Amino acid sequence: AALGLMAWAAAGRYYTANLRPAASVDGRTIPYRVYTRELGYALVKFYVEAGVPVGFENDSRIASQKAQYDRVALTSVIEQELLDEAARVEGFDVSQAEVDEHFVANYSEFRSRHILIAVDKEATDKDAADKAALAKAQTVAASLRVAPNDQELWNKLAKESSADPGSKDLGGELGFVGKGGFVKEFEDHARTAPIGEISDPVKTSFGYHVIQVEERTGPNTSASVKRWLTSGYSIEDIKAHERYDLLRERKTARLAAAIVSPVEQIHLLEVIVGTPAPTNQGQNDFVAALKKIADVKAALDKGTDFGEVAKQYSEDVDRAKVGGDAGWFALGMLEVQTENELFALHVGSVSRQFATTAQTTWYKVVAKEPSRALDDDQRAKLKENAYSHWFEEQARAHKVQKLVPGLAF
């Protein structure tokens, strides 16, 4: 009997750790082991980016940051299911060659040095200041090409001319950097430049850079790759995540390309009240916010002019000054459930109270147009929101359920 109980308990532990569902998509379950493995993967990335040394992964000082990745990992495994489904249904995917290329680009590193010539931001004649900086950078480049590997020359020119305080006393040395370490223009050059070559001036928001790439290393030396491999993950696991990154990029591009104009739009007024968390330190703020929410609700229920309520109570200061005028909205600019309800309201209607953990909002629909042209700001907002909006729509359409305790919402 004792052995039977032990076997039953062991089976129960195995089910809890591996087989019980973490989420479901269209009724298909995502096992807990898939979620926990994704959580481990996400935490390794956090450890590297936050500089957490090996052996300090369970340090209590990072417990609160680690806890945030529970939700990140659960969202990730759901997103992977939805991306796979979209790729299958819509007929788009990425090749293994593209995945391999993305992997190399993301986890390779380069060592470089540079001399930065800043453009005089105080100059009255901006064009002349830019030309002067470019000319100086061209002179520096010409000097370096005479002896591109002369350390004393680099030391002298960097000290005399570079506007980069972090490298001017180091001969322009920047050390090893991976993707995302520098501004795009700098990285685009460094990724393909011949080793040892002195570049033509490369313009970025900082000024003009004269760059020499001294060395490149592949993914095998990447701190992230090394940490994943020693944590029980494989190159194939990393490349699987690269594939999903590429699918996300591809889907985002397709969504952006599908934005059309003109479209149906509604004109909204809004009242926003922040809702701070009910902590011991912020208890008074939380109680004050609840009272303010009750006051807004009472005023709106009484029929007080919505614009006047916004002026008195709304915490979006700029919009409050104009009676809560939030402007025109097309589908895709707000949270899915919110906009579905708002677009269904008649002109003159006041919405129900919409609440999140951060704020409570009321809206009034003051106008509707069935076919209104998008302005540049709206187009930018739609592009910015396109992927997250699609993800939210898909989660609803595919009846996504989060089943990990504490992460259901």
Short mmCIF file of C-alpha atoms in Angstrom, two decimals, residues 146-308:
data_model
loop_
_atom_site.label_atom_id
_atom_site.label_comp_id
_atom_site.label_asym_id
_atom_site.label_seq_id
_atom_site.Cartn_x
_atom_site.Cartn_y
_atom_site.Cartn_z
CA VAL A 146 48.23 56.62 -44.12
CA ALA A 147 48.84 54.24 -41.17
CA PRO A 148 45.52 52.53 -40.27
CA ASN A 149 47.00 50.34 -37.53
CA ASP A 150 49.29 52.90 -35.92
CA GLN A 151 48.18 52.94 -32.28
CA GLU A 152 50.02 56.17 -31.49
CA LEU A 153 48.26 57.90 -34.38
CA TRP A 154 44.88 56.66 -33.16
CA ASN A 155 45.71 57.82 -29.63
CA LYS A 156 46.72 61.29 -30.89
CA LEU A 157 43.76 61.85 -33.24
CA ALA A 158 41.19 60.50 -30.80
CA LYS A 159 42.45 62.71 -27.98
CA GLU A 160 42.60 65.79 -30.21
CA SER A 161 39.44 65.36 -32.24
CA SER A 162 36.94 62.81 -30.86
CA ALA A 163 33.73 64.00 -29.20
CA ASP A 164 33.16 60.59 -27.58
CA PRO A 165 34.18 60.99 -23.91
CA GLY A 166 34.12 57.24 -23.34
CA SER A 167 36.74 56.37 -25.96
CA LYS A 168 38.77 59.48 -26.77
CA ASP A 169 41.38 58.63 -24.11
CA LEU A 170 41.50 54.99 -25.24
CA GLY A 171 42.54 55.59 -28.82
CA GLY A 172 38.90 55.38 -29.86
CA GLU A 173 38.57 51.77 -28.67
CA LEU A 174 35.00 50.56 -28.15
CA GLY A 175 35.56 46.88 -27.38
CA PHE A 176 33.32 44.00 -28.42
CA VAL A 177 29.67 44.83 -29.07
CA GLY A 178 26.76 42.77 -30.36
CA LYS A 179 23.56 43.71 -32.15
CA GLY A 180 21.81 46.68 -30.56
CA GLY A 181 24.94 47.97 -28.87
CA PHE A 182 25.31 50.97 -31.18
CA VAL A 183 23.03 53.12 -33.31
CA LYS A 184 21.77 51.49 -36.51
CA GLU A 185 23.95 53.41 -38.97
CA PHE A 186 27.11 52.48 -37.07
CA GLU A 187 26.10 48.81 -36.85
CA ASP A 188 25.05 48.62 -40.49
CA HIS A 189 28.54 49.72 -41.50
CA ALA A 190 30.38 47.57 -38.94
CA ARG A 191 28.50 44.41 -39.92
CA THR A 192 29.95 44.33 -43.45
CA ALA A 193 33.06 46.54 -43.46
CA PRO A 194 36.36 44.82 -44.30
CA ILE A 195 38.51 44.19 -41.23
CA GLY A 196 41.08 46.98 -40.73
CA GLU A 197 39.60 49.37 -43.30
CA ILE A 198 39.22 53.04 -42.39
CA SER A 199 35.68 54.07 -43.23
CA ASP A 200 34.38 57.13 -44.95
CA PRO A 201 32.55 59.28 -42.37
CA VAL A 202 29.39 57.53 -41.18
CA LYS A 203 26.67 59.94 -40.08
CA THR A 204 24.50 59.19 -37.02
CA SER A 205 22.52 61.34 -34.60
CA PHE A 206 25.81 61.88 -32.70
CA GLY A 207 27.75 63.28 -35.64
CA TYR A 208 30.26 61.77 -38.09
CA HIS A 209 32.16 58.60 -37.16
CA VAL A 210 35.41 57.42 -38.71
CA ILE A 211 35.34 53.68 -37.97
CA GLN A 212 37.75 50.79 -38.09
CA VAL A 213 36.40 47.27 -37.46
CA GLU A 214 39.26 45.32 -35.90
CA GLU A 215 37.77 41.88 -35.30
CA ARG A 216 34.56 39.86 -35.59
CA THR A 217 33.48 36.79 -33.65
CA GLY A 218 30.62 34.36 -34.31
CA PRO A 219 27.73 33.28 -32.09
CA ASN A 220 29.88 30.67 -30.34
CA THR A 221 31.51 33.45 -28.28
CA SER A 222 28.26 35.26 -27.43
CA ALA A 223 27.57 35.50 -23.68
CA SER A 224 23.88 34.79 -24.31
CA VAL A 225 24.54 31.71 -26.42
CA LYS A 226 27.06 30.35 -23.90
CA ARG A 227 24.63 30.87 -21.01
CA TRP A 228 21.77 29.16 -22.85
CA LEU A 229 23.96 26.20 -23.77
CA THR A 230 25.16 25.71 -20.19
CA SER A 231 21.56 26.03 -18.96
CA GLY A 232 20.28 23.04 -20.91
CA TYR A 233 19.22 24.70 -24.17
CA SER A 234 20.58 23.91 -27.62
CA ILE A 235 21.49 25.88 -30.73
CA GLU A 236 18.25 24.48 -32.21
CA ASP A 237 16.29 26.01 -29.30
CA ILE A 238 17.87 29.40 -29.94
CA LYS A 239 17.19 29.17 -33.66
CA ALA A 240 13.58 28.21 -32.97
CA HIS A 241 13.20 31.53 -31.13
CA GLU A 242 14.92 33.32 -33.99
CA ARG A 243 12.32 31.83 -36.33
CA TYR A 244 9.49 33.25 -34.23
CA ASP A 245 11.20 36.65 -34.19
CA LEU A 246 11.28 36.56 -37.98
CA LEU A 247 7.66 35.41 -38.20
CA ARG A 248 6.70 38.31 -35.95
CA GLU A 249 8.59 40.74 -38.18
CA ARG A 250 6.97 39.28 -41.29
CA LYS A 251 3.47 39.41 -39.80
CA THR A 252 4.02 42.98 -38.60
CA ALA A 253 5.09 44.03 -42.10
CA ARG A 254 2.00 42.39 -43.61
CA LEU A 255 -0.25 44.19 -41.12
CA ALA A 256 1.40 47.55 -41.85
CA ALA A 257 0.99 47.02 -45.59
CA ALA A 258 -2.72 46.30 -45.07
CA ILE A 259 -3.49 49.72 -43.53
CA VAL A 260 -5.88 51.57 -45.83
CA SER A 261 -7.46 55.01 -45.94
CA PRO A 262 -10.15 56.31 -45.75
CA VAL A 263 -11.79 54.22 -43.00
CA GLU A 264 -14.62 54.42 -40.48
CA GLN A 265 -13.72 56.66 -37.54
CA ILE A 266 -15.24 57.95 -34.32
CA HIS A 267 -14.52 61.20 -32.46
CA LEU A 268 -14.11 60.70 -28.70
CA LEU A 269 -13.99 62.66 -25.48
CA GLU A 270 -12.44 60.91 -22.48
CA VAL A 271 -12.04 61.15 -18.73
CA ILE A 272 -9.02 59.35 -17.25
CA VAL A 273 -8.39 58.65 -13.56
CA GLY A 274 -5.21 56.86 -12.50
CA THR A 275 -5.57 53.92 -10.13
CA PRO A 276 -2.39 53.31 -8.11
CA ALA A 277 -1.86 49.88 -6.56
CA PRO A 278 -3.19 49.52 -2.98
CA THR A 279 0.20 49.20 -1.25
CA ASN A 280 0.86 50.10 2.37
CA GLN A 281 2.90 53.11 1.24
CA GLY A 282 0.30 54.24 -1.30
CA GLN A 283 -2.91 53.40 0.55
CA ASN A 284 -4.02 57.02 0.80
CA ASP A 285 -3.48 57.55 -2.94
CA PHE A 286 -5.51 54.43 -3.70
CA VAL A 287 -8.40 55.53 -1.49
CA ALA A 288 -8.32 59.03 -3.05
CA ALA A 289 -8.45 57.48 -6.54
CA LEU A 290 -11.46 55.35 -5.59
CA LYS A 291 -13.26 58.43 -4.31
CA LYS A 292 -12.44 60.32 -7.51
CA ILE A 293 -13.77 57.44 -9.63
CA ALA A 294 -16.99 57.45 -7.59
CA ASP A 295 -17.32 61.23 -8.03
CA VAL A 296 -16.87 60.96 -11.83
CA LYS A 297 -19.43 58.17 -12.03
CA ALA A 298 -21.92 60.13 -9.94
CA ALA A 299 -21.48 63.25 -12.09
CA LEU A 300 -21.96 61.33 -15.34
CA ASP A 301 -24.96 59.42 -13.97
CA LYS A 302 -26.50 62.77 -13.02
CA GLY A 303 -26.14 63.99 -16.62
CA THR A 304 -23.40 66.56 -16.01
CA ASP A 305 -21.84 67.76 -19.24
CA PHE A 306 -19.08 65.28 -20.16
CA GLY A 307 -16.65 68.04 -21.14
CA GLU A 308 -17.08 69.77 -17.79
#
